[in-house]
Tab-separated table of C-alpha atoms and ligand atoms in Angstrom:
chain	number	residue	atom	x	y	z
A	1	MET	CA	59.297	68.625	-181.419
A	2	VAL	CA	58.387	72.404	-181.402
A	3	LYS	CA	56.716	72.142	-178.456
A	4	GLU	CA	59.927	71.472	-176.391
A	5	GLN	CA	61.928	73.428	-178.562
A	6	LEU	CA	59.707	76.698	-178.436
A	7	ILE	CA	59.884	76.170	-174.533
A	8	ALA	CA	63.751	76.412	-173.842
A	9	ALA	CA	64.038	79.284	-176.387
A	10	ILE	CA	61.229	81.260	-173.595
A	11	THR	CA	63.028	79.761	-170.890
A	12	ASP	CA	66.420	81.473	-171.473
A	13	LYS	CA	64.644	84.530	-173.139
A	14	ARG	CA	65.893	83.695	-176.470
A	15	ALA	CA	62.980	83.200	-178.120
A	16	ARG	CA	62.755	86.678	-179.926
A	17	VAL	CA	58.637	87.793	-179.756
A	18	GLY	CA	56.653	89.475	-182.614
A	19	VAL	CA	52.640	91.793	-182.189
A	20	VAL	CA	51.042	92.562	-184.796
A	21	GLY	CA	48.801	95.747	-184.575
A	22	LEU	CA	49.880	97.995	-182.132
A	23	GLY	CA	46.655	99.959	-180.252
A	24	TYR	CA	45.197	99.945	-176.297
A	25	VAL	CA	46.439	95.727	-176.559
A	26	GLY	CA	49.127	95.169	-178.657
A	27	LEU	CA	52.160	98.038	-177.331
A	28	PRO	CA	51.441	97.608	-173.491
A	29	LEU	CA	51.718	94.236	-175.051
A	30	LEU	CA	55.103	94.155	-176.707
A	31	ALA	CA	56.671	96.699	-174.051
A	32	GLU	CA	55.511	93.914	-171.369
A	33	PHE	CA	58.187	91.478	-173.167
A	34	ALA	CA	60.552	93.862	-173.962
A	35	GLY	CA	60.820	95.146	-170.418
A	36	ARG	CA	61.368	91.228	-169.227
A	37	GLY	CA	64.757	91.060	-171.623
A	38	PHE	CA	62.687	89.321	-175.079
A	39	GLN	CA	63.850	90.731	-178.049
A	40	ALA	CA	60.129	92.152	-178.789
A	41	THR	CA	58.987	93.577	-182.403
A	42	GLY	CA	55.850	94.713	-183.651
A	43	PHE	CA	54.122	95.029	-186.864
A	44	GLU	CA	52.247	97.872	-187.744
A	45	VAL	CA	49.887	98.851	-190.760
A	46	ASP	CA	50.207	102.267	-189.908
A	47	GLU	CA	53.569	104.597	-190.654
A	48	ASN	CA	53.022	106.643	-188.298
A	49	LYS	CA	52.364	104.354	-185.372
A	50	ALA	CA	55.781	102.424	-186.519
A	51	THR	CA	57.503	106.003	-186.115
A	52	GLN	CA	56.694	107.051	-183.084
A	53	ILE	CA	57.862	103.781	-181.508
A	54	ASN	CA	61.032	104.197	-183.263
A	55	SER	CA	61.465	107.669	-181.810
A	56	GLY	CA	60.864	106.562	-178.554
A	57	GLU	CA	57.699	108.731	-178.248
A	58	SER	CA	53.886	106.821	-177.052
A	59	TYR	CA	50.518	107.385	-178.295
A	60	ILE	CA	48.852	104.955	-175.435
A	61	GLY	CA	48.159	106.471	-172.613
A	62	ASP	CA	48.587	103.455	-170.736
A	63	VAL	CA	52.564	103.064	-171.342
A	64	SER	CA	54.458	105.933	-170.841
A	65	ALA	CA	56.879	107.942	-173.232
A	66	SER	CA	59.872	107.191	-170.854
A	67	VAL	CA	59.007	102.965	-171.342
A	68	ILE	CA	59.637	103.186	-174.912
A	69	SER	CA	62.163	105.507	-174.744
A	70	ASP	CA	64.362	103.431	-172.825
A	71	LEU	CA	63.317	99.322	-174.498
A	72	VAL	CA	63.894	101.266	-177.955
A	73	ALA	CA	67.813	103.035	-176.870
A	74	GLY	CA	68.462	98.992	-175.362
A	75	LYS	CA	67.435	97.502	-178.420
A	76	ARG	CA	64.995	95.161	-176.928
A	77	LEU	CA	62.092	97.349	-178.904
A	78	ARG	CA	61.256	98.321	-182.228
A	79	ALA	CA	58.317	98.700	-184.556
A	80	THR	CA	58.242	98.177	-188.458
A	81	THR	CA	55.923	98.430	-190.836
A	82	ASP	CA	57.988	95.347	-192.809
A	83	PHE	CA	56.198	91.638	-192.112
A	84	ASP	CA	59.129	90.154	-193.800
A	85	HIS	CA	60.510	90.390	-189.848
A	86	LEU	CA	58.345	87.851	-189.268
A	87	LYS	CA	60.143	85.186	-190.498
A	88	ASP	CA	62.442	86.430	-187.340
A	89	CYS	CA	60.505	85.995	-184.907
A	90	ASP	CA	59.325	82.679	-182.977
A	91	ALA	CA	56.739	84.140	-180.850
A	92	ILE	CA	53.902	85.894	-183.268
A	93	ILE	CA	50.961	87.223	-181.879
A	94	ILE	CA	47.978	89.076	-183.290
A	95	CYS	CA	46.591	92.222	-181.685
A	96	VAL	CA	44.734	94.056	-184.369
A	97	PRO	CA	40.994	95.096	-184.122
A	98	THR	CA	37.174	92.922	-184.742
A	99	PRO	CA	34.723	95.197	-185.668
A	100	LEU	CA	31.271	95.116	-186.312
A	101	ARG	CA	30.214	95.560	-190.248
A	102	LYS	CA	26.957	97.575	-190.194
A	103	THR	CA	25.200	94.750	-190.083
A	104	LYS	CA	26.864	94.032	-186.962
A	105	GLU	CA	28.189	90.586	-187.859
A	106	PRO	CA	31.608	90.136	-187.079
A	107	ASP	CA	34.730	91.673	-189.160
A	108	VAL	CA	37.700	89.335	-189.418
A	109	SER	CA	38.730	91.154	-192.095
A	110	TYR	CA	42.271	92.521	-189.931
A	111	ILE	CA	42.798	89.275	-188.144
A	112	LEU	CA	42.809	87.356	-191.627
A	113	SER	CA	44.838	89.934	-193.442
A	114	ALA	CA	47.737	89.655	-190.487
A	115	ALA	CA	47.046	85.733	-190.685
A	116	GLU	CA	48.176	86.270	-194.281
A	117	GLU	CA	51.057	88.236	-193.262
A	118	ILE	CA	52.209	85.479	-191.453
A	119	LYS	CA	51.044	82.146	-193.568
A	120	GLN	CA	53.742	83.830	-196.232
A	121	ARG	CA	56.379	83.550	-193.325
A	122	LEU	CA	55.604	81.030	-191.657
A	123	HIS	CA	58.111	78.167	-190.870
A	124	GLN	CA	59.086	75.174	-188.571
A	125	GLY	CA	59.305	76.261	-185.011
A	126	GLN	CA	56.759	79.276	-184.751
A	127	LEU	CA	54.087	79.567	-182.196
A	128	ILE	CA	50.974	81.593	-183.568
A	129	ILE	CA	49.045	83.661	-180.940
A	130	LEU	CA	45.765	85.070	-181.595
A	131	GLU	CA	44.413	86.993	-178.859
A	132	SER	CA	41.888	89.809	-180.616
A	133	THR	CA	38.516	89.126	-179.215
A	134	THR	CA	36.435	86.780	-181.672
A	135	TYR	CA	33.456	84.392	-182.558
A	136	PRO	CA	34.214	80.749	-180.565
A	137	GLY	CA	35.622	78.477	-183.879
A	138	THR	CA	38.225	81.651	-185.246
A	139	THR	CA	41.764	79.804	-184.464
A	140	ASP	CA	40.775	76.475	-185.486
A	141	GLU	CA	38.286	76.785	-188.475
A	142	VAL	CA	39.577	79.981	-189.703
A	143	LEU	CA	43.401	80.315	-188.668
A	144	LEU	CA	44.284	76.404	-188.629
A	145	PRO	CA	42.923	75.787	-192.262
A	146	MET	CA	45.271	79.267	-193.902
A	147	PHE	CA	48.608	78.103	-192.097
A	148	GLU	CA	48.129	74.412	-193.155
A	149	GLU	CA	47.821	75.175	-196.748
A	150	THR	CA	51.979	75.421	-196.724
A	151	GLY	CA	51.932	72.295	-196.119
A	152	LEU	CA	53.342	72.723	-192.339
A	153	LYS	CA	52.355	70.535	-189.724
A	154	LEU	CA	50.303	71.291	-186.834
A	155	ASP	CA	52.300	69.972	-183.537
A	156	THR	CA	55.864	69.047	-185.765
A	157	ASP	CA	56.607	72.500	-187.442
A	158	PHE	CA	54.112	75.278	-185.401
A	159	LEU	CA	51.960	75.740	-182.736
A	160	LEU	CA	48.408	77.648	-182.478
A	161	ALA	CA	46.541	79.352	-179.465
A	162	PHE	CA	44.498	81.889	-178.241
A	163	SER	CA	44.711	84.495	-174.923
A	164	PRO	CA	42.255	86.681	-174.876
A	165	GLU	CA	42.766	90.204	-173.872
A	166	ARG	CA	41.928	91.593	-170.559
A	167	VAL	CA	43.303	95.073	-170.781
A	168	ASP	CA	41.256	98.369	-168.828
A	169	PRO	CA	42.524	101.507	-169.989
A	170	GLY	CA	43.434	103.799	-167.763
A	171	ASN	CA	43.263	101.578	-164.684
A	172	PRO	CA	45.856	102.230	-162.729
A	173	GLU	CA	45.417	99.241	-160.784
A	174	PHE	CA	45.431	95.882	-163.098
A	175	GLN	CA	47.474	96.568	-166.235
A	176	THR	CA	48.584	93.446	-168.014
A	177	HIS	CA	51.561	92.067	-165.797
A	178	ASN	CA	48.954	91.333	-163.213
A	179	ILE	CA	45.758	90.192	-164.686
A	180	PRO	CA	45.697	86.702	-165.126
A	181	LYS	CA	45.820	84.768	-168.403
A	182	VAL	CA	43.270	82.608	-170.313
A	183	VAL	CA	44.664	80.190	-172.504
A	184	GLY	CA	43.328	77.715	-174.811
A	185	GLY	CA	45.988	75.751	-177.618
A	186	VAL	CA	44.456	74.291	-180.687
A	187	THR	CA	46.354	71.057	-179.102
A	188	PRO	CA	47.553	70.760	-176.006
A	189	ASP	CA	51.478	71.483	-176.621
A	190	SER	CA	49.997	75.131	-178.063
A	191	THR	CA	48.375	75.190	-175.048
A	192	GLU	CA	51.807	74.579	-172.805
A	193	ALA	CA	53.734	76.590	-175.303
A	194	ALA	CA	51.961	80.125	-175.213
A	195	ALA	CA	50.722	79.573	-171.288
A	196	HIS	CA	54.762	79.268	-170.373
A	197	LEU	CA	55.224	81.751	-173.145
A	198	TYR	CA	52.752	84.357	-171.221
A	199	SER	CA	53.727	83.305	-167.445
A	200	GLN	CA	56.861	84.696	-168.688
A	201	ILE	CA	55.190	88.797	-168.126
A	202	VAL	CA	52.400	87.742	-166.541
A	203	LYS	CA	51.730	86.541	-162.437
A	204	ASP	CA	48.572	83.654	-163.258
A	205	VAL	CA	48.020	82.123	-166.697
A	206	HIS	CA	45.045	79.615	-166.503
A	207	ALA	CA	45.016	77.274	-169.123
A	208	VAL	CA	42.476	75.642	-170.785
A	209	SER	CA	41.198	72.233	-172.619
A	210	SER	CA	40.605	74.238	-176.097
A	211	ALA	CA	41.672	77.501	-178.586
A	212	ARG	CA	36.971	77.514	-178.392
A	213	VAL	CA	37.487	77.921	-174.553
A	214	ALA	CA	39.275	80.421	-174.798
A	215	GLU	CA	37.519	82.153	-176.841
A	216	THR	CA	33.595	81.739	-175.581
A	217	ALA	CA	35.150	82.970	-171.815
A	218	LYS	CA	36.022	85.963	-173.302
A	219	LEU	CA	32.931	86.719	-175.114
A	220	LEU	CA	30.986	85.535	-171.540
A	221	GLU	CA	33.026	88.402	-169.637
A	222	ASN	CA	32.308	91.008	-172.005
A	223	THR	CA	28.884	89.976	-172.318
A	224	PHE	CA	27.909	89.441	-168.184
A	225	ARG	CA	29.430	93.288	-168.425
A	226	ALA	CA	26.544	94.152	-171.224
A	227	VAL	CA	24.124	92.188	-169.182
A	228	ASN	CA	24.818	93.487	-166.041
A	229	ILE	CA	24.981	97.434	-166.747
A	230	GLY	CA	21.329	96.555	-169.479
A	231	MET	CA	19.722	95.478	-166.586
A	232	ALA	CA	21.153	98.463	-164.249
A	233	ASN	CA	20.236	100.473	-166.461
A	234	GLU	CA	16.618	99.735	-167.027
A	235	MET	CA	16.721	100.252	-163.114
A	236	ALA	CA	17.414	103.495	-164.168
A	237	ARG	CA	15.273	104.182	-166.485
A	238	LEU	CA	12.233	102.802	-163.751
A	239	CYS	CA	13.394	104.437	-160.752
A	240	TYR	CA	13.315	107.569	-163.308
A	241	ALA	CA	9.008	106.501	-163.974
A	242	LEU	CA	8.511	105.926	-159.700
A	243	ASN	CA	11.121	108.823	-158.699
A	244	ILE	CA	12.798	106.778	-156.480
A	245	ASP	CA	16.982	107.393	-156.655
A	246	THR	CA	18.339	104.517	-158.483
A	247	TRP	CA	22.316	105.482	-156.806
A	248	GLU	CA	20.956	105.156	-153.543
A	249	VAL	CA	18.769	102.132	-154.274
A	250	ILE	CA	21.993	100.142	-155.613
A	251	ARG	CA	24.089	101.541	-152.159
A	252	ALA	CA	22.004	100.095	-150.338
A	253	ALA	CA	21.353	96.863	-152.250
A	254	ALA	CA	25.570	96.954	-152.774
A	255	THR	CA	25.392	95.870	-148.633
A	256	LYS	CA	24.257	93.003	-149.337
A	257	PRO	CA	27.744	90.474	-148.792
A	258	PHE	CA	26.799	87.997	-150.749
A	259	GLY	CA	25.237	86.792	-154.281
A	260	PHE	CA	25.246	90.381	-155.063
A	261	MET	CA	27.285	92.706	-157.576
A	262	PRO	CA	26.921	96.174	-157.781
A	263	PHE	CA	26.466	97.615	-161.687
A	264	TYR	CA	25.510	101.378	-162.456
A	265	PRO	CA	23.706	102.580	-165.012
A	266	GLY	CA	25.063	105.616	-167.499
A	267	PRO	CA	24.480	107.235	-170.311
A	268	GLY	CA	25.276	104.473	-172.650
A	269	ILE	CA	27.843	102.269	-173.138
A	270	GLY	CA	31.122	102.312	-175.134
A	271	GLY	CA	34.392	101.285	-176.066
A	272	HIS	CA	36.157	98.656	-178.688
A	273	CYS	CA	34.684	95.964	-176.165
A	274	ILE	CA	30.919	95.986	-174.318
A	275	PRO	CA	28.972	97.242	-177.780
A	276	LEU	CA	30.420	95.446	-180.183
A	277	ASP	CA	31.347	91.416	-178.277
A	278	PRO	CA	28.586	90.279	-177.455
A	279	HIS	CA	27.217	89.907	-181.493
A	280	TYR	CA	30.594	88.212	-182.045
A	281	LEU	CA	28.381	85.428	-180.302
A	282	SER	CA	25.026	85.423	-180.387
A	283	TRP	CA	26.405	85.562	-184.313
A	284	LYS	CA	28.093	82.497	-184.085
A	285	ALA	CA	24.964	80.758	-181.816
A	286	ARG	CA	22.894	82.269	-184.903
A	287	GLN	CA	24.255	79.801	-187.123
A	288	HIS	CA	23.777	76.470	-184.874
A	289	GLY	CA	19.986	77.868	-184.718
A	290	PHE	CA	20.354	78.762	-181.355
A	291	ASP	CA	18.584	82.411	-180.180
A	292	SER	CA	20.577	84.535	-177.536
A	293	ARG	CA	17.877	86.791	-176.043
A	294	PHE	CA	19.698	88.174	-173.277
A	295	ILE	CA	22.021	90.002	-175.702
A	296	GLY	CA	19.481	90.918	-177.065
A	297	LEU	CA	17.900	92.296	-175.324
A	298	ALA	CA	20.717	94.140	-173.302
A	299	GLU	CA	21.610	95.691	-176.590
A	300	GLU	CA	18.246	97.056	-177.077
A	301	VAL	CA	18.178	98.362	-173.545
A	302	ASN	CA	21.578	100.097	-173.270
A	303	SER	CA	20.949	101.638	-177.053
A	304	ARG	CA	18.632	103.129	-175.835
A	305	MET	CA	20.299	105.185	-172.784
A	306	PRO	CA	21.245	107.972	-174.822
A	307	GLU	CA	17.625	109.111	-175.880
A	308	HIS	CA	16.949	108.728	-172.135
A	309	VAL	CA	19.719	111.146	-171.505
A	310	VAL	CA	18.110	113.548	-174.135
A	311	GLN	CA	14.547	112.752	-172.853
A	312	LEU	CA	16.036	114.423	-169.083
A	313	VAL	CA	17.509	117.327	-170.846
A	314	ALA	CA	14.343	118.254	-172.006
A	315	ASP	CA	12.535	117.406	-168.955
A	316	GLY	CA	14.922	119.565	-167.218
A	317	LEU	CA	14.461	122.550	-170.054
A	318	ASN	CA	10.924	122.137	-169.829
A	319	ASP	CA	10.861	122.530	-166.288
A	320	GLU	CA	12.467	126.130	-166.848
A	321	SER	CA	10.272	127.063	-169.729
A	322	LYS	CA	13.043	126.670	-172.149
A	323	SER	CA	13.074	124.138	-175.908
A	324	MET	CA	15.287	122.139	-176.310
A	325	LYS	CA	15.592	124.077	-180.178
A	326	GLY	CA	18.297	127.163	-179.208
A	327	SER	CA	19.073	125.900	-175.903
A	328	ARG	CA	23.244	125.776	-174.894
A	329	VAL	CA	23.984	122.860	-173.778
A	330	LEU	CA	27.081	121.720	-172.236
A	331	LEU	CA	28.916	118.283	-172.257
A	332	LEU	CA	31.093	117.304	-170.078
A	333	GLY	CA	33.234	114.701	-171.161
A	334	VAL	CA	32.885	112.657	-174.561
A	335	ALA	CA	35.324	109.352	-173.706
A	336	TYR	CA	33.415	106.484	-173.996
A	337	LYS	CA	34.445	106.284	-169.714
A	338	LYS	CA	36.730	108.110	-167.413
A	339	ASP	CA	39.927	109.598	-167.527
A	340	ILE	CA	40.963	107.983	-170.656
A	341	ASP	CA	40.741	109.859	-174.909
A	342	ASP	CA	38.715	107.076	-176.463
A	343	VAL	CA	35.472	107.875	-178.050
A	344	ARG	CA	34.645	104.406	-180.515
A	345	GLU	CA	31.145	103.846	-179.953
A	346	SER	CA	30.876	106.693	-177.198
A	347	PRO	CA	27.401	107.466	-176.162
A	348	ALA	CA	28.740	111.154	-176.336
A	349	LEU	CA	28.507	111.334	-179.963
A	350	SER	CA	24.838	109.745	-179.816
A	351	ILE	CA	23.765	112.898	-177.380
A	352	ILE	CA	25.639	115.061	-179.337
A	353	ASP	CA	23.607	113.723	-182.803
A	354	ARG	CA	20.443	113.833	-181.074
A	355	LEU	CA	20.982	117.084	-179.753
A	356	ARG	CA	21.718	118.570	-182.653
A	357	ALA	CA	19.007	116.968	-184.241
A	358	ARG	CA	16.468	118.792	-181.966
A	359	GLY	CA	18.039	122.031	-182.727
A	360	ALA	CA	20.141	122.889	-179.276
A	361	LEU	CA	23.492	124.176	-179.331
A	362	VAL	CA	26.353	121.794	-178.229
A	363	ARG	CA	29.428	122.180	-176.752
A	364	TYR	CA	31.747	120.234	-174.984
A	365	HIS	CA	34.876	120.081	-172.635
A	366	ASP	CA	37.353	116.592	-172.233
A	367	PRO	CA	41.075	117.023	-171.304
A	368	PHE	CA	41.003	113.781	-172.891
A	369	VAL	CA	39.824	114.888	-176.506
A	370	LYS	CA	40.813	117.950	-178.574
A	371	GLU	CA	38.482	117.032	-181.152
A	372	VAL	CA	35.487	114.566	-182.186
A	373	HIS	CA	34.028	113.966	-185.660
A	374	PHE	CA	29.948	112.679	-186.840
A	375	ASP	CA	31.010	110.386	-189.648
A	376	ASP	CA	27.097	108.553	-188.788
A	377	ALA	CA	25.480	111.632	-188.103
A	378	HIS	CA	21.216	111.704	-188.099
A	379	THR	CA	21.285	115.566	-189.019
A	380	GLU	CA	21.970	117.525	-191.856
A	381	GLY	CA	25.033	120.012	-191.624
A	382	GLY	CA	25.269	118.392	-187.887
A	383	GLY	CA	28.290	116.106	-188.461
A	384	GLU	CA	30.334	118.951	-188.401
A	385	PRO	CA	33.163	117.754	-185.972
A	386	LEU	CA	33.224	119.370	-182.434
A	387	ALA	CA	36.337	121.068	-180.568
A	388	SER	CA	36.903	120.360	-176.893
A	389	LEU	CA	36.339	124.308	-175.370
A	390	PRO	CA	38.119	125.855	-171.594
A	391	LEU	CA	36.153	124.567	-168.843
A	392	THR	CA	35.601	128.584	-168.132
A	393	ASP	CA	32.925	130.263	-165.230
A	394	GLU	CA	31.816	131.853	-168.945
A	395	GLU	CA	31.119	129.060	-170.279
A	396	VAL	CA	29.569	126.857	-167.293
A	397	SER	CA	27.231	129.691	-166.956
A	398	ASN	CA	26.085	130.524	-169.785
A	399	SER	CA	24.896	127.024	-170.507
A	400	ASP	CA	21.335	125.850	-170.641
A	401	CYS	CA	22.293	122.295	-169.343
A	402	VAL	CA	25.600	120.843	-168.539
A	403	ILE	CA	25.045	117.316	-168.731
A	404	ILE	CA	27.834	115.215	-167.044
A	405	VAL	CA	28.511	112.422	-170.011
A	406	THR	CA	32.094	110.650	-168.389
A	407	ASP	CA	32.616	110.947	-164.604
A	408	HIS	CA	36.943	112.368	-165.939
A	409	SER	CA	38.664	112.464	-162.401
A	410	GLY	CA	40.517	116.180	-163.554
A	411	ILE	CA	37.116	118.125	-163.561
A	412	ASP	CA	36.593	120.956	-160.882
A	413	TYR	CA	32.848	119.802	-159.887
A	414	SER	CA	32.326	121.943	-157.588
A	415	GLN	CA	32.612	124.840	-160.648
A	416	VAL	CA	29.812	123.121	-162.296
A	417	THR	CA	27.640	123.474	-159.272
A	418	ARG	CA	28.688	126.714	-158.351
A	419	LEU	CA	27.873	127.968	-161.924
A	420	ALA	CA	25.403	125.999	-163.629
A	421	SER	CA	21.611	126.367	-163.901
A	422	LEU	CA	20.097	123.086	-164.970
A	423	ILE	CA	22.704	119.625	-164.921
A	424	VAL	CA	22.242	116.329	-166.205
A	425	ASP	CA	24.348	113.857	-164.014
A	426	THR	CA	24.602	110.341	-165.739
A	427	ARG	CA	27.120	108.562	-163.980
A	428	ASN	CA	26.362	110.047	-160.145
A	429	ALA	CA	29.640	112.641	-160.170
A	430	LEU	CA	28.636	114.869	-157.956
A	431	ASN	CA	28.773	113.740	-154.570
A	432	GLY	CA	26.137	114.812	-151.764
A	433	GLU	CA	28.677	117.607	-150.500
A	434	LEU	CA	29.150	119.293	-153.924
A	435	ARG	CA	25.016	118.537	-154.066
A	436	ARG	CA	23.862	120.471	-150.867
A	437	ASP	CA	26.031	123.755	-151.744
A	438	SER	CA	24.485	123.436	-155.789
A	439	ARG	CA	22.743	126.165	-156.986
A	440	ALA	CA	21.772	124.696	-159.781
A	441	ARG	CA	18.868	121.906	-160.637
A	442	ILE	CA	20.315	117.979	-161.091
A	443	ILE	CA	18.700	115.517	-162.526
A	444	ARG	CA	20.408	112.048	-162.016
A	445	LEU	CA	19.957	109.024	-164.349
B	501	NAD	N1	40.420	98.311	-176.108
B	501	NAD	C1	40.470	96.925	-175.345
B	501	NAD	O1	40.272	97.232	-174.205
B	501	NAD	C2	40.594	96.010	-175.147
B	501	NAD	C3	40.420	95.058	-174.009
B	501	NAD	C4	40.485	93.980	-174.735
B	501	NAD	C5	40.409	92.725	-175.971
B	501	NAD	N2	40.712	93.934	-176.959
B	501	NAD	C6	40.712	92.857	-178.352
B	501	NAD	O2	41.299	93.395	-178.606
B	501	NAD	C7	41.827	93.847	-180.284
B	501	NAD	C8	42.260	94.977	-180.789
B	501	NAD	O3	42.265	96.063	-179.881
B	501	NAD	P1	42.582	97.689	-179.817
B	501	NAD	O4	42.008	98.110	-178.423
B	501	NAD	O5	44.034	97.596	-179.382
B	501	NAD	O6	42.511	98.210	-181.212
B	501	NAD	P2	43.223	99.331	-181.858
B	501	NAD	O7	42.494	100.003	-182.876
B	501	NAD	O8	44.193	100.196	-180.538
B	501	NAD	O9	44.734	98.615	-182.350
B	501	NAD	C9	44.545	97.766	-183.720
B	501	NAD	C10	46.158	98.571	-184.242
B	501	NAD	O10	45.877	97.699	-185.335
B	501	NAD	C11	46.946	97.755	-186.265
B	501	NAD	N3	46.258	97.181	-187.784
B	501	NAD	C12	45.343	96.476	-188.028
B	501	NAD	N4	45.222	95.738	-189.090
B	501	NAD	C13	46.783	95.111	-189.190
B	501	NAD	C14	47.201	94.770	-189.715
B	501	NAD	N5	46.689	93.359	-190.492
B	501	NAD	N6	48.734	94.096	-189.720
B	501	NAD	C15	49.592	94.777	-188.472
B	501	NAD	N7	48.648	95.419	-187.521
B	501	NAD	C16	47.588	95.985	-187.987
B	501	NAD	C17	46.086	98.865	-186.843
B	501	NAD	O11	46.698	99.781	-187.042
B	501	NAD	C18	45.693	99.819	-184.845
B	501	NAD	O12	47.039	100.128	-184.413
B	501	NAD	C19	40.435	93.489	-180.892
B	501	NAD	O13	39.995	92.287	-181.362
B	501	NAD	C20	39.661	94.022	-179.224
B	501	NAD	O14	38.004	93.747	-179.072
B	501	NAD	C21	40.731	95.487	-176.686
């Protein structure tokens, strides 16, 4: 039986592991398997990434180049663009992107093209696991029929499971090895083999009864965040209208030792997960005639935050008898969260676009992001790319307003409070001490 065969190969580390898609999720996973003694091969469509890995370099912040170069030198890890080597893998894990179409519908085309490559080489004895976040039913409604078209049989010839990824880029405390892993197979044999594979690299593996449960659990996790952040953002706007300090309110509520979990407002949600994943769930729900109202409401509230931030800037400038048009506005941080270089769906892009549309002269500083591009800019000519500028005293003091969009750790906030005239702090990055010393007027969310 294929399950016993695979479990034995995994236990004595004979199993060869393939990871398809070497991004924020796939590369750390590949390195983890290689580091635990497995022969690990990464499959990429981006030749440049494969070349970098094979030269011992890393383009992902959470994976150090020294780890990659040691594993490559020890012949444990390699990357390739030749999908024929999928034939040589016993377990294949798919970690490709799952974006949304412009219509906000799921775009599973990357999953389909990865699955097509696997299908062409599928053979007896293989375990396939999907890790990309997707709507419930993708694994057994889409992948299973594709693989069965080969004539091979589930359980007798191959196994198929879903296991969501929970990696949190830039989080030094939780990385692949110490984040519990949920695993749901299309059959019990698939669950068992996949859970056994992950137990080699992760301490806690939580098996569930089906791939659908695992797919939905991931969407619940991210929808939970989107909805709660939405509520925090609504509270921030409500408190602004009532002239109450939102952050003090949250700090006070968080002293309750049960029944409350603090979430914080911000300039809007970003990244490849929280703004997108809930749409995968609501889309699937709509197919079944169900309208998921919390998801829609959270999206509405969260997507208004960039405009609210721009309004705070306009209010602040107005109080100094300045207009937005022609004012110099400096953004601190354009990444969607602190200490990483990811600008996908970052609210900073929307804020810059809106500021430019109102005639502001926008500049930015981000130690992690050298340049940003604006493919969907509203303004004519406003789509010009911007480059990060050094955070000099002159840059800060010449700005009419400084907006803290991302609270990166490495920024000297005392320099900002000492020299800026107006600061809009969307992250509560300026603690009480700094605020007391400030010559600037500070507006917080
Ligand atoms: N980034 C996160 O924090 C995070 C966290 C949890 C889950 N996820 C989910 O994991 C999945 C991957 O996300 P990511 O952030 O790693 O994406 P990413 O864009 O960083 O990486 C995906 C990689 O897949 C490659 N690729 C695309 N199509 C391919 C194909 N057909 N064959 C081989 N390689 C291909 C791309 O070149 C890219 O390098 C998504 O479904 C995402 O929602 C991401």
